Amino acid sequence: MTAINPAPAPASSTVRQQLLVLYLGTSALDSDVIGWALYDGTGRTCPTTGDSDEPPYATGVAALCDGWRLIQASQLIPPYPGHEYDVSFLKHEFFFEKFADLRDV
């Protein structure tokens, strides 16, 4: 089977991708946001880690309601026996995207 890849957007395109990574308290999209990162491909903003005490959204569902598209959710992998309470990475990670037109102000 041959994979068909879409043609890349021309360099003169005015559409840029914005990414929002939300770490939720559980695997449910309506659970509270406990960590986040935002990346703005438009160049209009330059957010950095720890630049805000408040998350951009209270839940993943709130981001969906604001027009963000969910593109990836983390796999649900159970902890290895005996390691249920180990501190590690934030495992309930959700990636969202929006496309913004540079011509819009």
mmCIF file with all atom_site columns, N, CA, C and O in Angstrom, residues 20-59:
data_model
loop_
_atom_site.group_PDB
_atom_site.id
_atom_site.type_symbol
_atom_site.label_atom_id
_atom_site.label_alt_id
_atom_site.label_comp_id
_atom_site.label_asym_id
_atom_site.label_entity_id
_atom_site.label_seq_id
_atom_site.pdbx_PDB_ins_code
_atom_site.Cartn_x
_atom_site.Cartn_y
_atom_site.Cartn_z
_atom_site.occupancy
_atom_site.B_iso_or_equiv
_atom_site.pdbx_formal_charge
_atom_site.auth_seq_id
_atom_site.auth_comp_id
_atom_site.auth_asym_id
_atom_site.auth_atom_id
_atom_site.pdbx_PDB_model_num
ATOM 1   N N  . LEU A 1 20 ? -0.862  23.398 21.861 1.00 0.00 ? 20 LEU A N  1
ATOM 2   C CA . LEU A 1 20 ? -1.135  23.508 23.284 1.00 0.00 ? 20 LEU A CA 1
ATOM 3   C C  . LEU A 1 20 ? -0.995  22.111 23.876 1.00 0.00 ? 20 LEU A C  1
ATOM 4   O O  . LEU A 1 20 ? -1.630  21.173 23.406 1.00 0.00 ? 20 LEU A O  1
ATOM 5   N N  . VAL A 1 21 ? -0.129  21.966 24.864 1.00 0.00 ? 21 VAL A N  1
ATOM 6   C CA . VAL A 1 21 ? 0.050   20.693 25.554 1.00 0.00 ? 21 VAL A CA 1
ATOM 7   C C  . VAL A 1 21 ? -0.533  20.864 26.945 1.00 0.00 ? 21 VAL A C  1
ATOM 8   O O  . VAL A 1 21 ? -0.117  21.748 27.695 1.00 0.00 ? 21 VAL A O  1
ATOM 9   N N  . LEU A 1 22 ? -1.524  20.054 27.254 1.00 0.00 ? 22 LEU A N  1
ATOM 10  C CA . LEU A 1 22 ? -2.140  20.089 28.584 1.00 0.00 ? 22 LEU A CA 1
ATOM 11  C C  . LEU A 1 22 ? -1.860  18.774 29.295 1.00 0.00 ? 22 LEU A C  1
ATOM 12  O O  . LEU A 1 22 ? -2.036  17.704 28.711 1.00 0.00 ? 22 LEU A O  1
ATOM 13  N N  . TYR A 1 23 ? -1.437  18.862 30.534 1.00 0.00 ? 23 TYR A N  1
ATOM 14  C CA . TYR A 1 23 ? -1.270  17.694 31.393 1.00 0.00 ? 23 TYR A CA 1
ATOM 15  C C  . TYR A 1 23 ? -2.434  17.725 32.371 1.00 0.00 ? 23 TYR A C  1
ATOM 16  O O  . TYR A 1 23 ? -2.590  18.688 33.129 1.00 0.00 ? 23 TYR A O  1
ATOM 17  N N  . LEU A 1 24 ? -3.262  16.688 32.316 1.00 0.00 ? 24 LEU A N  1
ATOM 18  C CA . LEU A 1 24 ? -4.472  16.645 33.137 1.00 0.00 ? 24 LEU A CA 1
ATOM 19  C C  . LEU A 1 24 ? -4.278  15.743 34.345 1.00 0.00 ? 24 LEU A C  1
ATOM 20  O O  . LEU A 1 24 ? -3.393  14.877 34.357 1.00 0.00 ? 24 LEU A O  1
ATOM 21  N N  . GLY A 1 25 ? -5.113  15.934 35.351 1.00 0.00 ? 25 GLY A N  1
ATOM 22  C CA . GLY A 1 25 ? -5.024  15.147 36.576 1.00 0.00 ? 25 GLY A CA 1
ATOM 23  C C  . GLY A 1 25 ? -5.337  13.677 36.372 1.00 0.00 ? 25 GLY A C  1
ATOM 24  O O  . GLY A 1 25 ? -4.825  12.821 37.095 1.00 0.00 ? 25 GLY A O  1
ATOM 25  N N  . THR A 1 26 ? -6.194  13.376 35.389 1.00 0.00 ? 26 THR A N  1
ATOM 26  C CA . THR A 1 26 ? -6.537  11.990 35.061 1.00 0.00 ? 26 THR A CA 1
ATOM 27  C C  . THR A 1 26 ? -6.603  11.869 33.542 1.00 0.00 ? 26 THR A C  1
ATOM 28  O O  . THR A 1 26 ? -6.362  12.843 32.824 1.00 0.00 ? 26 THR A O  1
ATOM 29  N N  . SER A 1 27 ? -6.975  10.708 33.066 1.00 0.00 ? 27 SER A N  1
ATOM 30  C CA . SER A 1 27 ? -7.080  10.496 31.627 1.00 0.00 ? 27 SER A CA 1
ATOM 31  C C  . SER A 1 27 ? -8.348  11.082 31.024 1.00 0.00 ? 27 SER A C  1
ATOM 32  O O  . SER A 1 27 ? -8.525  11.069 29.808 1.00 0.00 ? 27 SER A O  1
ATOM 33  N N  . ALA A 1 28 ? -9.238  11.617 31.850 1.00 0.00 ? 28 ALA A N  1
ATOM 34  C CA . ALA A 1 28 ? -10.495 12.196 31.373 1.00 0.00 ? 28 ALA A CA 1
ATOM 35  C C  . ALA A 1 28 ? -10.280 13.634 30.921 1.00 0.00 ? 28 ALA A C  1
ATOM 36  O O  . ALA A 1 28 ? -9.643  14.421 31.620 1.00 0.00 ? 28 ALA A O  1
ATOM 37  N N  . LEU A 1 29 ? -10.808 13.983 29.757 1.00 0.00 ? 29 LEU A N  1
ATOM 38  C CA . LEU A 1 29 ? -10.650 15.338 29.229 1.00 0.00 ? 29 LEU A CA 1
ATOM 39  C C  . LEU A 1 29 ? -11.298 16.415 30.094 1.00 0.00 ? 29 LEU A C  1
ATOM 40  O O  . LEU A 1 29 ? -10.952 17.586 29.984 1.00 0.00 ? 29 LEU A O  1
ATOM 41  N N  . ASP A 1 30 ? -12.209 16.017 30.956 1.00 0.00 ? 30 ASP A N  1
ATOM 42  C CA . ASP A 1 30 ? -12.855 17.013 31.808 1.00 0.00 ? 30 ASP A CA 1
ATOM 43  C C  . ASP A 1 30 ? -12.190 17.131 33.185 1.00 0.00 ? 30 ASP A C  1
ATOM 44  O O  . ASP A 1 30 ? -12.704 17.785 34.072 1.00 0.00 ? 30 ASP A O  1
ATOM 45  N N  . SER A 1 31 ? -11.009 16.526 33.345 1.00 0.00 ? 31 SER A N  1
ATOM 46  C CA . SER A 1 31 ? -10.290 16.672 34.612 1.00 0.00 ? 31 SER A CA 1
ATOM 47  C C  . SER A 1 31 ? -9.448  17.948 34.600 1.00 0.00 ? 31 SER A C  1
ATOM 48  O O  . SER A 1 31 ? -9.198  18.539 33.554 1.00 0.00 ? 31 SER A O  1
ATOM 49  N N  . ASP A 1 32 ? -8.997  18.349 35.770 1.00 0.00 ? 32 ASP A N  1
ATOM 50  C CA . ASP A 1 32 ? -8.276  19.624 35.928 1.00 0.00 ? 32 ASP A CA 1
ATOM 51  C C  . ASP A 1 32 ? -6.907  19.602 35.258 1.00 0.00 ? 32 ASP A C  1
ATOM 52  O O  . ASP A 1 32 ? -6.205  18.587 35.282 1.00 0.00 ? 32 ASP A O  1
ATOM 53  N N  . VAL A 1 33 ? -6.525  20.742 34.709 1.00 0.00 ? 33 VAL A N  1
ATOM 54  C CA . VAL A 1 33 ? -5.194  20.923 34.131 1.00 0.00 ? 33 VAL A CA 1
ATOM 55  C C  . VAL A 1 33 ? -4.202  21.102 35.281 1.00 0.00 ? 33 VAL A C  1
ATOM 56  O O  . VAL A 1 33 ? -4.411  21.928 36.167 1.00 0.00 ? 33 VAL A O  1
ATOM 57  N N  . ILE A 1 34 ? -3.113  20.314 35.252 1.00 0.00 ? 34 ILE A N  1
ATOM 58  C CA . ILE A 1 34 ? -2.089  20.430 36.292 1.00 0.00 ? 34 ILE A CA 1
ATOM 59  C C  . ILE A 1 34 ? -0.756  20.930 35.734 1.00 0.00 ? 34 ILE A C  1
ATOM 60  O O  . ILE A 1 34 ? 0.152   21.245 36.488 1.00 0.00 ? 34 ILE A O  1
ATOM 61  N N  . GLY A 1 35 ? -0.638  20.988 34.422 1.00 0.00 ? 35 GLY A N  1
ATOM 62  C CA . GLY A 1 35 ? 0.563   21.502 33.778 1.00 0.00 ? 35 GLY A CA 1
ATOM 63  C C  . GLY A 1 35 ? 0.243   21.817 32.329 1.00 0.00 ? 35 GLY A C  1
ATOM 64  O O  . GLY A 1 35 ? -0.711  21.284 31.761 1.00 0.00 ? 35 GLY A O  1
ATOM 65  N N  . TRP A 1 36 ? 1.028   22.696 31.708 1.00 0.00 ? 36 TRP A N  1
ATOM 66  C CA . TRP A 1 36 ? 0.726   23.091 30.338 1.00 0.00 ? 36 TRP A CA 1
ATOM 67  C C  . TRP A 1 36 ? 1.944   23.693 29.668 1.00 0.00 ? 36 TRP A C  1
ATOM 68  O O  . TRP A 1 36 ? 2.880   24.126 30.320 1.00 0.00 ? 36 TRP A O  1
ATOM 69  N N  . ALA A 1 37 ? 1.895   23.702 28.348 1.00 0.00 ? 37 ALA A N  1
ATOM 70  C CA . ALA A 1 37 ? 2.901   24.390 27.529 1.00 0.00 ? 37 ALA A CA 1
ATOM 71  C C  . ALA A 1 37 ? 2.193   24.867 26.275 1.00 0.00 ? 37 ALA A C  1
ATOM 72  O O  . ALA A 1 37 ? 1.300   24.198 25.753 1.00 0.00 ? 37 ALA A O  1
ATOM 73  N N  . LEU A 1 38 ? 2.573   26.033 25.790 1.00 0.00 ? 38 LEU A N  1
ATOM 74  C CA . LEU A 1 38 ? 1.967   26.616 24.599 1.00 0.00 ? 38 LEU A CA 1
ATOM 75  C C  . LEU A 1 38 ? 3.076   27.009 23.631 1.00 0.00 ? 38 LEU A C  1
ATOM 76  O O  . LEU A 1 38 ? 4.086   27.587 24.043 1.00 0.00 ? 38 LEU A O  1
ATOM 77  N N  . TYR A 1 39 ? 2.896   26.664 22.364 1.00 0.00 ? 39 TYR A N  1
ATOM 78  C CA . TYR A 1 39 ? 3.863   26.995 21.315 1.00 0.00 ? 39 TYR A CA 1
ATOM 79  C C  . TYR A 1 39 ? 3.114   27.706 20.201 1.00 0.00 ? 39 TYR A C  1
ATOM 80  O O  . TYR A 1 39 ? 2.119   27.206 19.691 1.00 0.00 ? 39 TYR A O  1
ATOM 81  N N  . ASP A 1 40 ? 3.582   28.887 19.830 1.00 0.00 ? 40 ASP A N  1
ATOM 82  C CA . ASP A 1 40 ? 2.885   29.728 18.866 1.00 0.00 ? 40 ASP A CA 1
ATOM 83  C C  . ASP A 1 40 ? 3.696   29.863 17.591 1.00 0.00 ? 40 ASP A C  1
ATOM 84  O O  . ASP A 1 40 ? 4.675   30.605 17.542 1.00 0.00 ? 40 ASP A O  1
ATOM 85  N N  . GLY A 1 41 ? 3.284   29.136 16.563 1.00 0.00 ? 41 GLY A N  1
ATOM 86  C CA . GLY A 1 41 ? 3.967   29.187 15.277 1.00 0.00 ? 41 GLY A CA 1
ATOM 87  C C  . GLY A 1 41 ? 3.761   30.476 14.513 1.00 0.00 ? 41 GLY A C  1
ATOM 88  O O  . GLY A 1 41 ? 4.413   30.706 13.495 1.00 0.00 ? 41 GLY A O  1
ATOM 89  N N  . THR A 1 42 ? 2.872   31.347 15.003 1.00 0.00 ? 42 THR A N  1
ATOM 90  C CA . THR A 1 42 ? 2.667   32.626 14.322 1.00 0.00 ? 42 THR A CA 1
ATOM 91  C C  . THR A 1 42 ? 3.772   33.613 14.671 1.00 0.00 ? 42 THR A C  1
ATOM 92  O O  . THR A 1 42 ? 3.973   34.583 13.952 1.00 0.00 ? 42 THR A O  1
ATOM 93  N N  . GLY A 1 43 ? 4.448   33.388 15.792 1.00 0.00 ? 43 GLY A N  1
ATOM 94  C CA . GLY A 1 43 ? 5.469   34.321 16.244 1.00 0.00 ? 43 GLY A CA 1
ATOM 95  C C  . GLY A 1 43 ? 4.900   35.526 16.971 1.00 0.00 ? 43 GLY A C  1
ATOM 96  O O  . GLY A 1 43 ? 5.640   36.414 17.380 1.00 0.00 ? 43 GLY A O  1
ATOM 97  N N  . ARG A 1 44 ? 3.569   35.575 17.139 1.00 0.00 ? 44 ARG A N  1
ATOM 98  C CA . ARG A 1 44 ? 2.940   36.715 17.819 1.00 0.00 ? 44 ARG A CA 1
ATOM 99  C C  . ARG A 1 44 ? 3.229   36.727 19.310 1.00 0.00 ? 44 ARG A C  1
ATOM 100 O O  . ARG A 1 44 ? 3.274   37.782 19.929 1.00 0.00 ? 44 ARG A O  1
ATOM 101 N N  . THR A 1 45 ? 3.368   35.533 19.892 1.00 0.00 ? 45 THR A N  1
ATOM 102 C CA . THR A 1 45 ? 3.671   35.431 21.315 1.00 0.00 ? 45 THR A CA 1
ATOM 103 C C  . THR A 1 45 ? 4.848   34.490 21.494 1.00 0.00 ? 45 THR A C  1
ATOM 104 O O  . THR A 1 45 ? 5.114   33.648 20.638 1.00 0.00 ? 45 THR A O  1
ATOM 105 N N  . CYS A 1 46 ? 5.535   34.617 22.596 1.00 0.00 ? 46 CYS A N  1
ATOM 106 C CA . CYS A 1 46 ? 6.676   33.761 22.915 1.00 0.00 ? 46 CYS A CA 1
ATOM 107 C C  . CYS A 1 46 ? 6.533   33.240 24.340 1.00 0.00 ? 46 CYS A C  1
ATOM 108 O O  . CYS A 1 46 ? 7.309   33.618 25.229 1.00 0.00 ? 46 CYS A O  1
ATOM 109 N N  . PRO A 1 47 ? 5.532   32.392 24.598 1.00 0.00 ? 47 PRO A N  1
ATOM 110 C CA . PRO A 1 47 ? 5.346   31.891 25.958 1.00 0.00 ? 47 PRO A CA 1
ATOM 111 C C  . PRO A 1 47 ? 6.529   31.017 26.377 1.00 0.00 ? 47 PRO A C  1
ATOM 112 O O  . PRO A 1 47 ? 7.170   30.378 25.552 1.00 0.00 ? 47 PRO A O  1
ATOM 113 N N  . THR A 1 48 ? 6.814   31.034 27.673 1.00 0.00 ? 48 THR A N  1
ATOM 114 C CA . THR A 1 48 ? 7.874   30.202 28.213 1.00 0.00 ? 48 THR A CA 1
ATOM 115 C C  . THR A 1 48 ? 7.350   29.442 29.420 1.00 0.00 ? 48 THR A C  1
ATOM 116 O O  . THR A 1 48 ? 6.330   29.818 30.014 1.00 0.00 ? 48 THR A O  1
ATOM 117 N N  . THR A 1 49 ? 8.055   28.409 29.803 1.00 0.00 ? 49 THR A N  1
ATOM 118 C CA . THR A 1 49 ? 7.665   27.605 30.944 1.00 0.00 ? 49 THR A CA 1
ATOM 119 C C  . THR A 1 49 ? 7.637   28.469 32.205 1.00 0.00 ? 49 THR A C  1
ATOM 120 O O  . THR A 1 49 ? 8.568   29.216 32.465 1.00 0.00 ? 49 THR A O  1
ATOM 121 N N  . GLY A 1 50 ? 6.564   28.353 32.947 1.00 0.00 ? 50 GLY A N  1
ATOM 122 C CA . GLY A 1 50 ? 6.452   29.067 34.202 1.00 0.00 ? 50 GLY A CA 1
ATOM 123 C C  . GLY A 1 50 ? 6.119   30.538 34.083 1.00 0.00 ? 50 GLY A C  1
ATOM 124 O O  . GLY A 1 50 ? 6.265   31.280 35.050 1.00 0.00 ? 50 GLY A O  1
ATOM 125 N N  . ASP A 1 51 ? 5.651   30.975 32.900 1.00 0.00 ? 51 ASP A N  1
ATOM 126 C CA . ASP A 1 51 ? 5.343   32.403 32.756 1.00 0.00 ? 51 ASP A CA 1
ATOM 127 C C  . ASP A 1 51 ? 3.933   32.755 33.211 1.00 0.00 ? 51 ASP A C  1
ATOM 128 O O  . ASP A 1 51 ? 3.515   33.893 33.097 1.00 0.00 ? 51 ASP A O  1
ATOM 129 N N  . SER A 1 52 ? 3.219   31.792 33.737 1.00 0.00 ? 52 SER A N  1
ATOM 130 C CA . SER A 1 52 ? 1.861   32.044 34.212 1.00 0.00 ? 52 SER A CA 1
ATOM 131 C C  . SER A 1 52 ? 1.541   31.107 35.370 1.00 0.00 ? 52 SER A C  1
ATOM 132 O O  . SER A 1 52 ? 1.912   29.936 35.349 1.00 0.00 ? 52 SER A O  1
ATOM 133 N N  . ASP A 1 53 ? 0.847   31.634 36.361 1.00 0.00 ? 53 ASP A N  1
ATOM 134 C CA . ASP A 1 53 ? 0.413   30.815 37.496 1.00 0.00 ? 53 ASP A CA 1
ATOM 135 C C  . ASP A 1 53 ? -0.909  30.114 37.214 1.00 0.00 ? 53 ASP A C  1
ATOM 136 O O  . ASP A 1 53 ? -1.264  29.173 37.898 1.00 0.00 ? 53 ASP A O  1
ATOM 137 N N  . GLU A 1 54 ? -1.631  30.603 36.228 1.00 0.00 ? 54 GLU A N  1
ATOM 138 C CA . GLU A 1 54 ? -2.938  30.048 35.890 1.00 0.00 ? 54 GLU A CA 1
ATOM 139 C C  . GLU A 1 54 ? -2.867  29.346 34.538 1.00 0.00 ? 54 GLU A C  1
ATOM 140 O O  . GLU A 1 54 ? -2.338  29.902 33.576 1.00 0.00 ? 54 GLU A O  1
ATOM 141 N N  . PRO A 1 55 ? -3.438  28.132 34.438 1.00 0.00 ? 55 PRO A N  1
ATOM 142 C CA . PRO A 1 55 ? -3.439  27.449 33.136 1.00 0.00 ? 55 PRO A CA 1
ATOM 143 C C  . PRO A 1 55 ? -4.318  28.198 32.141 1.00 0.00 ? 55 PRO A C  1
ATOM 144 O O  . PRO A 1 55 ? -5.243  28.926 32.530 1.00 0.00 ? 55 PRO A O  1
ATOM 145 N N  . PRO A 1 56 ? -4.061  28.020 30.834 1.00 0.00 ? 56 PRO A N  1
ATOM 146 C CA . PRO A 1 56 ? -4.875  28.701 29.831 1.00 0.00 ? 56 PRO A CA 1
ATOM 147 C C  . PRO A 1 56 ? -6.316  28.210 29.811 1.00 0.00 ? 56 PRO A C  1
ATOM 148 O O  . PRO A 1 56 ? -7.214  28.937 29.392 1.00 0.00 ? 56 PRO A O  1
ATOM 149 N N  . TYR A 1 57 ? -6.551  26.994 30.271 1.00 0.00 ? 57 TYR A N  1
ATOM 150 C CA . TYR A 1 57 ? -7.886  26.405 30.355 1.00 0.00 ? 57 TYR A CA 1
ATOM 151 C C  . TYR A 1 57 ? -7.967  25.579 31.633 1.00 0.00 ? 57 TYR A C  1
ATOM 152 O O  . TYR A 1 57 ? -6.962  25.025 32.080 1.00 0.00 ? 57 TYR A O  1
ATOM 153 N N  . ALA A 1 58 ? -9.142  25.462 32.187 1.00 0.00 ? 58 ALA A N  1
ATOM 154 C CA . ALA A 1 58 ? -9.322  24.674 33.412 1.00 0.00 ? 58 ALA A CA 1
ATOM 155 C C  . ALA A 1 58 ? -9.304  23.176 33.128 1.00 0.00 ? 58 ALA A C  1
ATOM 156 O O  . ALA A 1 58 ? -8.842  22.385 33.948 1.00 0.00 ? 58 ALA A O  1
ATOM 157 N N  . THR A 1 59 ? -9.803  22.789 31.946 1.00 0.00 ? 59 THR A N  1
ATOM 158 C CA . THR A 1 59 ? -9.883  21.377 31.562 1.00 0.00 ? 59 THR A CA 1
ATOM 159 C C  . THR A 1 59 ? -9.569  21.237 30.074 1.00 0.00 ? 59 THR A C  1
ATOM 160 O O  . THR A 1 59 ? -9.539  22.234 29.338 1.00 0.00 ? 59 THR A O  1
#
